[in-house]
Short mmCIF file of C-alpha atoms and ligand atoms in Angstrom, two decimals:
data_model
loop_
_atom_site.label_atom_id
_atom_site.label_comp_id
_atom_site.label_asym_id
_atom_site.label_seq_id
_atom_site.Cartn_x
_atom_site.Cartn_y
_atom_site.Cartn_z
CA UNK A 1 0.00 0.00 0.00
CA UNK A 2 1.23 3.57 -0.64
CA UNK A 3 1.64 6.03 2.25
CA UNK A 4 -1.40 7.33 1.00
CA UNK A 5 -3.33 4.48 1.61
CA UNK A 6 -1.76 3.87 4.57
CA UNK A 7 -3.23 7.18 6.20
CA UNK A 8 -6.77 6.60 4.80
CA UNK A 9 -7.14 3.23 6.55
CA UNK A 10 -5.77 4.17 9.57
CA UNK A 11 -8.29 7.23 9.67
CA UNK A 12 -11.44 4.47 8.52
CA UNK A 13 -10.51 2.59 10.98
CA UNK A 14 -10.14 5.66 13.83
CA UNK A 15 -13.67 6.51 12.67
CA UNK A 16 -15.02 2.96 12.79
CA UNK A 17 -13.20 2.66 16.46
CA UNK A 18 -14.62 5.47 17.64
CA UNK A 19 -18.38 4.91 16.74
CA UNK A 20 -17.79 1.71 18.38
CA UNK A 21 -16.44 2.86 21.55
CA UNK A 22 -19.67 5.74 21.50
CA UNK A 23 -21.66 3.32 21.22
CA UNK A 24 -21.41 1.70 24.32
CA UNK A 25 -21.94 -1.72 24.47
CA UNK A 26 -21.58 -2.14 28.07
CA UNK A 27 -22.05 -5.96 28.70
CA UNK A 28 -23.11 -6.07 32.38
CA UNK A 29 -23.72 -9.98 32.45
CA UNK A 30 -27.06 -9.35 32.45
CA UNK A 31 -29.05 -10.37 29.12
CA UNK A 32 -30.48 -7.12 28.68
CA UNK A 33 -27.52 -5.51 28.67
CA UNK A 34 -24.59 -4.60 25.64
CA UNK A 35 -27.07 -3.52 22.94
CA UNK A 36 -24.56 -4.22 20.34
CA UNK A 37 -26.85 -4.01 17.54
CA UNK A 38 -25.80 -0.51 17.76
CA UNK A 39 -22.65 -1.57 16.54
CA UNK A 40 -24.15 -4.14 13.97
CA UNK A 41 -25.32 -1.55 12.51
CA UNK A 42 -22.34 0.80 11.98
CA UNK A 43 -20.65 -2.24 10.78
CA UNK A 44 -23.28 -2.80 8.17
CA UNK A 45 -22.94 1.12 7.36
CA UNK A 46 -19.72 1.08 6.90
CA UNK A 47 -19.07 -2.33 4.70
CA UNK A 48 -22.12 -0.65 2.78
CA UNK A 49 -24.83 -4.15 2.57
CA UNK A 50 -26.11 -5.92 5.04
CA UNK A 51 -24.39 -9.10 6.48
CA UNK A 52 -26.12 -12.26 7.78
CA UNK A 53 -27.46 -11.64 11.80
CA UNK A 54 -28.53 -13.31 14.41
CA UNK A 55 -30.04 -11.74 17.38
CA UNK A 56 -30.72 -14.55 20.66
CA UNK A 57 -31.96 -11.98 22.85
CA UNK A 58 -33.27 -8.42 21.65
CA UNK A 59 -30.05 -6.17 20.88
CA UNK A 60 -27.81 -9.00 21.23
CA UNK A 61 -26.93 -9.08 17.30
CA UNK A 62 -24.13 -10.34 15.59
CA UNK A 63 -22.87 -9.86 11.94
CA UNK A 64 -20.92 -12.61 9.66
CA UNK A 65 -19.80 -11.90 5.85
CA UNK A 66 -18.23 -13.87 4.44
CA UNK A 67 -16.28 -14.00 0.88
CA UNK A 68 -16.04 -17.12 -1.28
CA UNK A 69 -12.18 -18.33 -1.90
CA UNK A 70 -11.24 -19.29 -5.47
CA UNK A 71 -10.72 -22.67 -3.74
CA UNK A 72 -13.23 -24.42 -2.14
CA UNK A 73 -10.62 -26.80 -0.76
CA UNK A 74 -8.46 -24.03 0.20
CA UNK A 75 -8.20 -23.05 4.30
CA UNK A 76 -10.58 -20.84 5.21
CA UNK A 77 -10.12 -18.02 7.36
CA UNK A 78 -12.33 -16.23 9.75
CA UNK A 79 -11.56 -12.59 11.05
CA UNK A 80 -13.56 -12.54 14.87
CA UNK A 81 -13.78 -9.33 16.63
CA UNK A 82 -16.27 -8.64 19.52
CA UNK A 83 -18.17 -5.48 20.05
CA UNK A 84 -18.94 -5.33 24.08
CA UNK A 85 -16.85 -3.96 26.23
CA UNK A 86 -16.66 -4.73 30.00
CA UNK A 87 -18.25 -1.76 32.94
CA UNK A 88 -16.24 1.05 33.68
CA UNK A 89 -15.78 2.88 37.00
CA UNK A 90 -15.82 6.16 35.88
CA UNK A 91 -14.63 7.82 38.73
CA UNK A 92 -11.27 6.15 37.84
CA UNK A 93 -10.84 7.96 34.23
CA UNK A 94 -9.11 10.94 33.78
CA UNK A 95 -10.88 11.28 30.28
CA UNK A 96 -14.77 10.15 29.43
CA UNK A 97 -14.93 6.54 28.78
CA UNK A 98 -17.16 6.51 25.85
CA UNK A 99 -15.85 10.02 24.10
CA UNK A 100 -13.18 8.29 22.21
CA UNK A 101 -11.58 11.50 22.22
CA UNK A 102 -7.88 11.77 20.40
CA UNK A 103 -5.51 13.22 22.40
CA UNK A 104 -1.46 13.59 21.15
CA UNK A 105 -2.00 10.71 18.98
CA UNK A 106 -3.83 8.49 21.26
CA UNK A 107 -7.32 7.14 21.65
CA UNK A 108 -9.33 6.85 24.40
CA UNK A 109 -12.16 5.03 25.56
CA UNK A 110 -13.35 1.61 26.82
CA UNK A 111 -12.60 -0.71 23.91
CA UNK A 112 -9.57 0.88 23.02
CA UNK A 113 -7.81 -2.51 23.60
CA UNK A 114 -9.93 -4.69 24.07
CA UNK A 115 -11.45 -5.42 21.31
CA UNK A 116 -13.11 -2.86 19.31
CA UNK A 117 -9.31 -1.81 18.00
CA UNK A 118 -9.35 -5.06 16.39
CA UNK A 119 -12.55 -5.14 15.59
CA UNK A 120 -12.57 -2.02 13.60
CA UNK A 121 -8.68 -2.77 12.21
CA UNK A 122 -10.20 -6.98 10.93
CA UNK A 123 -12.89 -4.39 9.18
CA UNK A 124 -11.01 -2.63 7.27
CA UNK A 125 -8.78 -5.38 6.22
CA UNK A 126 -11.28 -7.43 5.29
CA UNK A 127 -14.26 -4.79 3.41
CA UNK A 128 -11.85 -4.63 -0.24
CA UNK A 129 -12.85 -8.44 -0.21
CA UNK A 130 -15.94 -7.97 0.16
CA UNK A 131 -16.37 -4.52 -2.07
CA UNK A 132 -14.01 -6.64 -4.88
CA UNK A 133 -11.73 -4.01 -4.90
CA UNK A 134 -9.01 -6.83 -4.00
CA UNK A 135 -9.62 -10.45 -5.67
CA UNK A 136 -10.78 -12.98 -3.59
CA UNK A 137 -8.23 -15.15 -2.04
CA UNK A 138 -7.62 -18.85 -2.25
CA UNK A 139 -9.65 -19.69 0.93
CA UNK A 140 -13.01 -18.26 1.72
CA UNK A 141 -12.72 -15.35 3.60
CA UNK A 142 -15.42 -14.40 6.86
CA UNK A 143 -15.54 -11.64 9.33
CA UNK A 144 -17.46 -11.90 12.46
CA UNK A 145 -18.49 -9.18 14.83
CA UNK A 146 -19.55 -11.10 17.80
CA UNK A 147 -22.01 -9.58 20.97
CA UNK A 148 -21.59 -11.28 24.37
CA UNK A 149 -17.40 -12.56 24.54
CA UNK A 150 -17.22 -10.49 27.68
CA UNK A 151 -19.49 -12.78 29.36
CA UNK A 152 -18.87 -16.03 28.30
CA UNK A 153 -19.97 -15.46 24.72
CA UNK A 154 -23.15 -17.69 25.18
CA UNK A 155 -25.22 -14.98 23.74
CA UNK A 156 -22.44 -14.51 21.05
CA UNK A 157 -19.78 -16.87 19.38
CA UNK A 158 -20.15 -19.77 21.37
CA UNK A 159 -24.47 -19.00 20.67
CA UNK A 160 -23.76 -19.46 16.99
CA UNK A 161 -21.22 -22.20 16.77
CA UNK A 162 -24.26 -24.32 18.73
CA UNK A 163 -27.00 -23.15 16.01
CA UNK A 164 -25.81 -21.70 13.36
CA UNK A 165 -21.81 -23.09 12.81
CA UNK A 166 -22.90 -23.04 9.11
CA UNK A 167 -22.26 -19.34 9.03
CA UNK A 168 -18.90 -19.50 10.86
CA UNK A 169 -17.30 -22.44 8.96
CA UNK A 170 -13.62 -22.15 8.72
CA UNK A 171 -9.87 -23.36 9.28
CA UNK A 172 -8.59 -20.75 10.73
CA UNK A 173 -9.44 -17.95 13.40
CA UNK A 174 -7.40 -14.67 14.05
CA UNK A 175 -9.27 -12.99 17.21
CA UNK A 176 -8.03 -11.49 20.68
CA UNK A 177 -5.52 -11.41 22.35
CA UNK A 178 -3.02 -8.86 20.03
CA UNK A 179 -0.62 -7.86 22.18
CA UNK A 180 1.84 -5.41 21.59
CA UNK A 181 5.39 -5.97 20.91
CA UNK A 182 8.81 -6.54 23.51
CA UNK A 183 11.59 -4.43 23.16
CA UNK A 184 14.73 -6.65 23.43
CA UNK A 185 17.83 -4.35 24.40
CA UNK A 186 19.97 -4.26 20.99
CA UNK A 187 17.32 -6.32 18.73
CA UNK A 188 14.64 -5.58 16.61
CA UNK A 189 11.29 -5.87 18.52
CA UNK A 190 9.88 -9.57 19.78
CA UNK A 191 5.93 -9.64 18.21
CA UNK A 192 4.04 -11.90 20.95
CA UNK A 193 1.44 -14.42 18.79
CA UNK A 194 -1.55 -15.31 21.11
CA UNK A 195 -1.69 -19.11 20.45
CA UNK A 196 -2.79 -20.44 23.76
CA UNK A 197 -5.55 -19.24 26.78
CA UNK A 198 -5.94 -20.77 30.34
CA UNK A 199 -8.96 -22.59 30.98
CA UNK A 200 -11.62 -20.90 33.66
CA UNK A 201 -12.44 -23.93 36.18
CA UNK A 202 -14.88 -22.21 38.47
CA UNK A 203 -14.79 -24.05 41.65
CA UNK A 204 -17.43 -23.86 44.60
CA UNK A 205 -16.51 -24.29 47.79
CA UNK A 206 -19.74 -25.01 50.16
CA UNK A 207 -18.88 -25.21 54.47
CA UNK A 208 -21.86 -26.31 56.57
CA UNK A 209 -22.26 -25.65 60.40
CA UNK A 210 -24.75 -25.53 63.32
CA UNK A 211 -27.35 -22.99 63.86
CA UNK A 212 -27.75 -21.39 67.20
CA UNK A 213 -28.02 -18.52 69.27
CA UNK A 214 -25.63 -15.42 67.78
CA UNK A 215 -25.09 -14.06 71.31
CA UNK A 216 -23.27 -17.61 72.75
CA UNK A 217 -20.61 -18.27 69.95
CA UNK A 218 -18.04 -20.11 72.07
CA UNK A 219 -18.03 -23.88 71.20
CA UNK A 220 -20.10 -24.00 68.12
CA UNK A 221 -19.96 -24.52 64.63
CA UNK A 222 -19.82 -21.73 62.00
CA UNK A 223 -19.61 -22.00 58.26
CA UNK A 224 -18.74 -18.65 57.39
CA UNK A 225 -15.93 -18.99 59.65
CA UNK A 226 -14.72 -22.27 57.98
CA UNK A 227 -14.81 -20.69 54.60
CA UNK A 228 -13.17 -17.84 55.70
CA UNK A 229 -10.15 -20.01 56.48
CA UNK A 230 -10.31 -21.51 53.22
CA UNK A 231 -10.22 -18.50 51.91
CA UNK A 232 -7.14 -16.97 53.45
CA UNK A 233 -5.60 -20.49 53.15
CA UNK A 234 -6.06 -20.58 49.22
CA UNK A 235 -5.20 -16.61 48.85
CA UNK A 236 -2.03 -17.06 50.41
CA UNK A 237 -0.94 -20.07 48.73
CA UNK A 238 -0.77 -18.68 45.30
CA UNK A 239 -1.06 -21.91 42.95
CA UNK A 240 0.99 -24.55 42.22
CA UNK A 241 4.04 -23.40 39.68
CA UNK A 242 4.15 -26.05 36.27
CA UNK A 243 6.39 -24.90 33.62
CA UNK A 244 4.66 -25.61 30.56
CA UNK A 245 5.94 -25.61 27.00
CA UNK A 246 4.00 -22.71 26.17
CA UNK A 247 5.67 -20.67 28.57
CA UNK A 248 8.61 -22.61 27.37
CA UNK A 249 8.98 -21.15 23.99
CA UNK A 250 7.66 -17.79 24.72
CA UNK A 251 10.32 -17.31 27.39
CA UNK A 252 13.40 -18.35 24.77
CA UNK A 253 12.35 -16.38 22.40
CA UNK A 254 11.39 -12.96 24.58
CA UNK A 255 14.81 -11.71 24.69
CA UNK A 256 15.37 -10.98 28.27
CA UNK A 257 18.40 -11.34 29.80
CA UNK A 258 20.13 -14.43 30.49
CA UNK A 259 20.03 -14.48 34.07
CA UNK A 260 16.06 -13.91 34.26
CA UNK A 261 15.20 -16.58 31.42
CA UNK A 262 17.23 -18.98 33.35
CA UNK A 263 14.76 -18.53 36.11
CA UNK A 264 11.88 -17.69 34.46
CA UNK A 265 12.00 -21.50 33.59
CA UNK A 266 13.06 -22.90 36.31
CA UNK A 267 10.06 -23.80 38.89
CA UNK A 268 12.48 -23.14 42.12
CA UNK A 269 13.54 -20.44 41.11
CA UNK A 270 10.29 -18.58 39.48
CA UNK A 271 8.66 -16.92 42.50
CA UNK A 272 11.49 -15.56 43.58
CA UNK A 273 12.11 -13.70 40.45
CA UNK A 274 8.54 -13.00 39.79
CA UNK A 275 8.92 -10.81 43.23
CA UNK A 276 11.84 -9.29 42.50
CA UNK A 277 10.17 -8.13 38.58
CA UNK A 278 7.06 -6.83 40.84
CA UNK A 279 9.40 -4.36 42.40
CA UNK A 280 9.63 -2.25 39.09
CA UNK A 281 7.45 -3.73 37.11
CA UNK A 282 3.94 -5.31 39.28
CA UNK A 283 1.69 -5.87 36.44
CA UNK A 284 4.10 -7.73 34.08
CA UNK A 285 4.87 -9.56 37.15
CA UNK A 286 1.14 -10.59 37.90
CA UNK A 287 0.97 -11.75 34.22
CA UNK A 288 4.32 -13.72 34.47
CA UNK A 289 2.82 -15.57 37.41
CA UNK A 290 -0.74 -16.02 35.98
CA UNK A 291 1.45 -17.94 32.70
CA UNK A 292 3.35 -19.97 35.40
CA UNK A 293 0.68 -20.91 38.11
CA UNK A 294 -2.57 -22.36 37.83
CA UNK A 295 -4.02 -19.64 39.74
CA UNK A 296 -7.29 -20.00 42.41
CA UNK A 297 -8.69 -16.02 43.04
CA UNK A 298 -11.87 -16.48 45.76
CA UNK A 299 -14.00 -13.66 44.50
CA UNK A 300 -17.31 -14.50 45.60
CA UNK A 301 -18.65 -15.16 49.11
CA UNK A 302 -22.24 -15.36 50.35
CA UNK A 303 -23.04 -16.75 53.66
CA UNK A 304 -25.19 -16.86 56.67
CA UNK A 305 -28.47 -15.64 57.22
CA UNK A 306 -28.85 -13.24 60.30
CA UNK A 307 -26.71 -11.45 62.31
CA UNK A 308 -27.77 -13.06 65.43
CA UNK A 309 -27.98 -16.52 64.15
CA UNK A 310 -24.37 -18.57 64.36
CA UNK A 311 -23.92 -19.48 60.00
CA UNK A 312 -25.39 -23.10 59.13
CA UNK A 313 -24.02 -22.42 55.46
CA UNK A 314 -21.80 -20.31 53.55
CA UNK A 315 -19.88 -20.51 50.28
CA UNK A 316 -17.04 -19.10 48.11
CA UNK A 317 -16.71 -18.75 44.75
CA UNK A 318 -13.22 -19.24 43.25
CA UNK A 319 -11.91 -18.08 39.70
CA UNK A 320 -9.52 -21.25 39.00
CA UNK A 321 -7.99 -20.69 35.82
CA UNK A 322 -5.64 -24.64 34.12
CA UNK A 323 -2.38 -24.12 32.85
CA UNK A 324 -1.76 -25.89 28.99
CA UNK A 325 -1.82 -29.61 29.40
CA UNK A 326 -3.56 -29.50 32.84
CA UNK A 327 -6.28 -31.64 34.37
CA UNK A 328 -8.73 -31.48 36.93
CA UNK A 329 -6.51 -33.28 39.27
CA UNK A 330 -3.97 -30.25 39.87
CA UNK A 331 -6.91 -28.42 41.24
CA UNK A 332 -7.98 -31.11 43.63
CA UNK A 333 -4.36 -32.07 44.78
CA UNK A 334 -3.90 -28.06 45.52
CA UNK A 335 -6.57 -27.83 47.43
CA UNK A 336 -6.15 -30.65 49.36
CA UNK A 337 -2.59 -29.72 50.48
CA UNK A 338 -3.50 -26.10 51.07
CA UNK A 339 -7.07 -26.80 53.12
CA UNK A 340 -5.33 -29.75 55.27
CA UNK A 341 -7.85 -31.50 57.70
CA UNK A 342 -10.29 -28.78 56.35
CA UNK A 343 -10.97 -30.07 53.01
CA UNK A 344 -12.50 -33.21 53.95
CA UNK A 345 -15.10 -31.06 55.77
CA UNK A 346 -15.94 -29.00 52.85
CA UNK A 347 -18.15 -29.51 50.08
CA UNK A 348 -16.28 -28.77 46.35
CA UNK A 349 -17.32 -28.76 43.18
CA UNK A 350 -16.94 -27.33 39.72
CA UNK A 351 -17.48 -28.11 35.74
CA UNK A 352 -15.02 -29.54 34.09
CA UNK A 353 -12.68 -27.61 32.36
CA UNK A 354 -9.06 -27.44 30.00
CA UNK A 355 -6.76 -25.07 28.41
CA UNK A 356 -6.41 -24.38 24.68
CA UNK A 357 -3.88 -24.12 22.62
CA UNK A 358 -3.29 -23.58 18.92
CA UNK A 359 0.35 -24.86 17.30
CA UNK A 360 3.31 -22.32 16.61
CA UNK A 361 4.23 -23.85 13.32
CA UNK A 362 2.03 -24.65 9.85
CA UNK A 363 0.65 -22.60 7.32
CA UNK A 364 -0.80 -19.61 9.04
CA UNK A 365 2.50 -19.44 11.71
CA UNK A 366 4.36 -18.68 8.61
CA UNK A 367 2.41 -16.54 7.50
CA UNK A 368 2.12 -14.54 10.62
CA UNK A 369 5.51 -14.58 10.46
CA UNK A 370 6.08 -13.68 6.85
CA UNK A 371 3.44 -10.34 7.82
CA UNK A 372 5.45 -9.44 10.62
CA UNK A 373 8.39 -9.74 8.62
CA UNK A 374 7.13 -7.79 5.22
CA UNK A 375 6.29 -5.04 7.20
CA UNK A 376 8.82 -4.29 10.84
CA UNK A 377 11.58 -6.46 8.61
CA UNK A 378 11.87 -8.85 11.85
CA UNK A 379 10.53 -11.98 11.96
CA UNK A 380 11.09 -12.39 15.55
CA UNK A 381 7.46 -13.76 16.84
CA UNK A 382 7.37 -15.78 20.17
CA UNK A 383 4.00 -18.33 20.66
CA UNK A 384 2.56 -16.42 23.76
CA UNK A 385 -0.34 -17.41 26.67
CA UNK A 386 -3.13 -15.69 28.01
CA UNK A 387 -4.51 -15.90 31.51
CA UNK A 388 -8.25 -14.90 30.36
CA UNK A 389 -10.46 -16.55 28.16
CA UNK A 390 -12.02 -15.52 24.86
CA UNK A 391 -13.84 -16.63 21.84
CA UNK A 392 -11.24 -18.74 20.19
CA UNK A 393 -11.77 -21.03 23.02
CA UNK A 394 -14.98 -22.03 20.89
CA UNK A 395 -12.81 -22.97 17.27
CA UNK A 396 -9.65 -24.71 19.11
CA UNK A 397 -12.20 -27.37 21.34
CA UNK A 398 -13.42 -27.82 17.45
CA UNK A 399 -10.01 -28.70 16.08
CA UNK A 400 -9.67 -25.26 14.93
CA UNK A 401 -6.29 -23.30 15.34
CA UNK A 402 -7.30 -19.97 16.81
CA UNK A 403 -4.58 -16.82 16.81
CA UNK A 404 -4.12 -13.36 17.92
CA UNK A 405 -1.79 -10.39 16.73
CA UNK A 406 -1.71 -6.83 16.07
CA UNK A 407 1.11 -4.57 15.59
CA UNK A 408 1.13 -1.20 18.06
CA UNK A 409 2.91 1.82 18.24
CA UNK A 410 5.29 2.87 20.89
CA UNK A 411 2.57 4.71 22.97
CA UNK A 412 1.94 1.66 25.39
CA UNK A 413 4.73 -0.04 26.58
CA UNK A 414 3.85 -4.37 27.24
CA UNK A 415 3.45 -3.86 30.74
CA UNK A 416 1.10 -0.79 30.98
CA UNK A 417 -0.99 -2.57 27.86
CA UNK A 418 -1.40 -5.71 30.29
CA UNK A 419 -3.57 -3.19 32.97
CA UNK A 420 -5.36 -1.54 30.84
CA UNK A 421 -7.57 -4.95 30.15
CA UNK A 422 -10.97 -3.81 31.86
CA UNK A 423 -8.68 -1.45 33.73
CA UNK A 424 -9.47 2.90 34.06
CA UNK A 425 -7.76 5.20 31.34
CA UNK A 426 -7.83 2.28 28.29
CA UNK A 427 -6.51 3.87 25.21
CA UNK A 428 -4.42 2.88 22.48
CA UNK A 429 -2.00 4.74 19.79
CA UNK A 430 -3.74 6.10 16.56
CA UNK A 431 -1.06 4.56 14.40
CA UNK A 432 -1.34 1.15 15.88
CA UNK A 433 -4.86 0.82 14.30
CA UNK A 434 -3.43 1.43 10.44
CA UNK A 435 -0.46 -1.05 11.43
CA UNK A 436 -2.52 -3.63 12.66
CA UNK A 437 -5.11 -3.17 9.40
CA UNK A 438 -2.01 -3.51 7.60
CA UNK A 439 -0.82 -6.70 9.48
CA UNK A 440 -3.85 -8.13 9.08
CA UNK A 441 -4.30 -7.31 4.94
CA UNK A 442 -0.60 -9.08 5.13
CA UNK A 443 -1.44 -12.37 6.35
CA UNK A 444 -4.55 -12.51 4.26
CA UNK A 445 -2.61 -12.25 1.75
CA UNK A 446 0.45 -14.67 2.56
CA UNK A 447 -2.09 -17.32 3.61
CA UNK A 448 -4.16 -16.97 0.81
CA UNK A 449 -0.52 -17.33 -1.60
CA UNK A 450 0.73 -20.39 0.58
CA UNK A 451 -2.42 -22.75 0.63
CA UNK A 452 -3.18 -21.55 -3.02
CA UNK A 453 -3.33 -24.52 -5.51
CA UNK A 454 -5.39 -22.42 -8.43
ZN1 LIG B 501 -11.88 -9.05 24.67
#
C-alpha cells in the first residue's frame, strides 16, 4: 500500500473505532444488557450491505460476511472481533470513557484494547474483499463481529457455533488477544502471537455448620468462619508453579536477559524472580505468574443468614484458571494440600474444564511470520499465553487453530498494555490501528498465496 493508503485506513478505521467505543456496548452480564446491535449496525454502514445476523436476545446481534475463496478446498479463514466492552468505573478515568476523544495521537475510551481496535482494524482489512476491490483469495474469507465474549460469549460466538456453525465455517481464526510488541535491548522488537488461553475452572466451595443462638458463639460450629479459612488459606498459597511448553517457547524467544530466562523456567527459582520483577514492574509480574501458576482467586462469598444466628451455610466462589496440558486433578491435589484437615469437611465442586492451545508452526504461523516480517523487517514472533479466556476457546475445542496479533505503536509499553484490560484510562495509539489493518491485509494475503493450488 502507498503512504497514502496507509493514512486513509488508519483514519477508517479511527472513525469505525470510535463509533464503536460511542456506542457503548456495556455488557453487564445481564441479558439485557450490551445492545450491540448498535454496533451491527455501523458495521453494516460502513461495509455498505447488510451481512447475515442473528439476534438470541433483543439487541444482542451479531454480523458474519463472508467472501467465497477461489478454492473451495483451500483453508478458510475467519476474522472474529467482539463489540462489548466490560463496565467502567468512571470515577477512575481521567478522560470520558465513551468520548473516544484523540488526544497527542492516542485514543481513548473503553474498547480501546480490548477489542473494538481489532474489531474495527479486521474491518477494514477485510471490506476490499468484500467490495471486490481486492480479488478474492484462495480460501473463503469471513468476518465476524460477535455480541456477548465479555461474558462467556453464550449470547455470542459460542451462541452461533451451537446453532448456526454453518455461518462460521472455517480453518482458521485470528481474534483477541493482540498484544503489543517486547523491546529486546539491541534487537529488533519480539511480536508476541496469542496461540494459547488458560482454561476458567470455576470451583465452589460449600462449608456447613450448626445454627444457634448469635449471642453464645463459644463452642459452636460456624460455616462462614470455615470458609473464611479456606479463603485466606487458598489466597495465600498462590497456585501450584508447572512450567509448561507454552511458557517454554515464549520465554526463549522474549529476549530478556540471560540471568532472568534462566529462572523464568526454572520452577524453584520462578517466585522468587517473579517478586523481584514486581518491584519495578507489578503488572508484568502478575501476568508472568498467571502464565506460570494455575491460579485460584476467591471472588465471591455469600453466607449466613442473620446477624444473630451462628452461619449453618456459607460458600465461596473461586476463579480457577488450568495451565496448557492440565487436568482437573492439579486443582484437587492443591486444594487438598493447602485446606489440610479442612478439606475433607468441605463440600467442592466445579465443571469440568481445559486449556487451549493452537500450534506455533504450519501454514498460518508462517504466515504470521512472513506479515510481521514484510512489514517491521523482523521476523522475531514468540508463541505467547493468556490468563483470560475468549472466543477462540470455541474454534480450538473444534479442532480449529485460533490466533491473535496486532502490531502497536510505541505509545503503550507491554506492561502498561497488560492493565489496561478492563482497567481505568484504556486507550491505544492512533497509528497502531493502520499497522494492525495492515498486518492483518498481510497475512490474508500470505495465507491466501501459501495454501493456493489455483
Ligand atoms: Zn476481549
Amino acid at each position: 500500500m502507498s503512504d497514502g493508503a496507509d493514512a486513509r485506513t488508519e483514519g477508517e478505521v479511527l472513525e469505525l473505532l470510535q463509533t464503536l467505543i460511542r456506542n457503548r456496548c456495556v455488557n453487564d452480564g445481564s441479558e439485557a444488557s450490551g445492545h450491540e446491535a448498535r454496533s451491527t449496525a455501523a458495521l453494516e454502514g460502513y461495509f455498505g450491505e447488510p451481512g447475515e445476523t442473528v439476534e438470541p436476545a433483543p439487541g444482542r446481534r451479531s454480523v458474519v460476511y463472508r467472501v467465497p475463496g477461489r478454492d473451495p478446498t483451500a483453508p478458510r479463514l475467519m476474522l472474529m472481533g467482539h463489540l462489548d466492552v466490560v463496565p467502567v468505573t468512571e470515577e477512575g478515568w481521567s478522560v470520558d470513557p465513551f468520548g473516544a476523544e484523540v488526544i497527542d495521537g492516542v485514543v481513548w475510551g473503553r474498547g480501546a484494547v480490548d477489542m473494538l481496535n481489532i474489531t474495527a482494524a479486521m474491518a477494514a482489512a477485510f471490506k476490499p474483499y468484500l467490495t471486490g476491490k481486492l480479488p478474492p483469495p484462495a480460501g473463503d474469507l469471513v468476518y465476524l463481529a460477535a455480541a456477548d465474549e465479555e461474558s462467556g460469549g453464550g449470547l455470542g460466538a459460542g451462541w452461533i457455533m451451537e446453532n448456526r456453525p454453518d455461518l462460521i465455517e472455517c480453518d482458521y481464526v485470528l481474534t483477541e488477544v493482540a498484544f503489543p510488541h517486547l523491546h529486546s535491548p539491541g534487537r529488533p522488537p519480539v511480536y508476541p502471537v496469542k496461540v494459547a488461553e488458560k482454561g476458567p475452572a470455576w470451583r465452589f466451595i460449600r462449608g456447613a455448620g450448626v445454627p444457634s443462638h448469635g449471642s453464645q458463639p463459644y463452642g459452636t460450629d460456624n460455616a462462614v468462619v470455615k470458609v473464611a479459612e479456606a479463603v485466606a488459606a487458598i489466597a495465600r498459597s498462590g497456585g501450584p508453579v508447572e512450567i509448561t511448553p507454552e511458557w517454554r517457547n515464549f520465554v526463549e524467544g522474549a529476549g530478556w536477559d540471560p540471568a532472568r530466562t534462566a529462572a523464568l523456567l526454572d520452577p524453584d527459582l520462578v517466585d522468587a524472580e517473579i517478586e523481584d520483577m514486581a518491584v519495578d514492574d507489578p503488572l508484568l509480574a502478575r501476568w508472568v505468574h498467571a502464565c506460570t501458576h494455575t491460579t485460584f482467586s476467591p471472588n465471591l462469598v455469600r453466607g449466613g443468614t442473620k446477624v444473630n444466628i451462628v452461619a449453618d451455610r456459607a460458600i465461596v466462589e473461586v476463579d480457577v484458571r488450568l495451565l496448557p496440558g492440565q487436568t482437573e486433578q492439579v486443582i484437587e491435589d492443591h486444594l487438598r494440600k493447602v485446606l489440610g484437615p479442612l478439606y475433607e469437611e468441605l463440600e467442592i465442586w466445579g465443571e469440568p474444564a481445559r486449556a487451549s492451545s493452537s500450534p506455533a508452526g504450519g501454514p498460518m504461523w508462517d504466515a504470521i511470520g512472513d506479515a510481521f516480517e514484510s512489514l517491521t523487517g523482523s521476523r522475531r514472533i514468540v508463541p505467547a499465553l493468556t490468563p483470560v479466556g475468549t472466543d477462540g476457546r470455541f474454534f480450538r475445542a473444534k479442532g480449529i487453530e485460533a490466533y491473535g496479533v496486532g502490531l502497536y505503536d510505541d505509545r503503550v509499553a507491554f506492561s502498561e498494555f497488560l492493565g489496561l484490560f478492563h482497567g481505568n484510562d484504556e486507550r491505544v495509539g492512533v497509528a497502531s490501528l493502520g499497522l494492525t489493518a495492515r498486518l492483518l491485509s498481510r497475512i490474508i494475503e500470505r495465507l491466501s498465496d501459501l495454501t493456493s493450488r489455483m
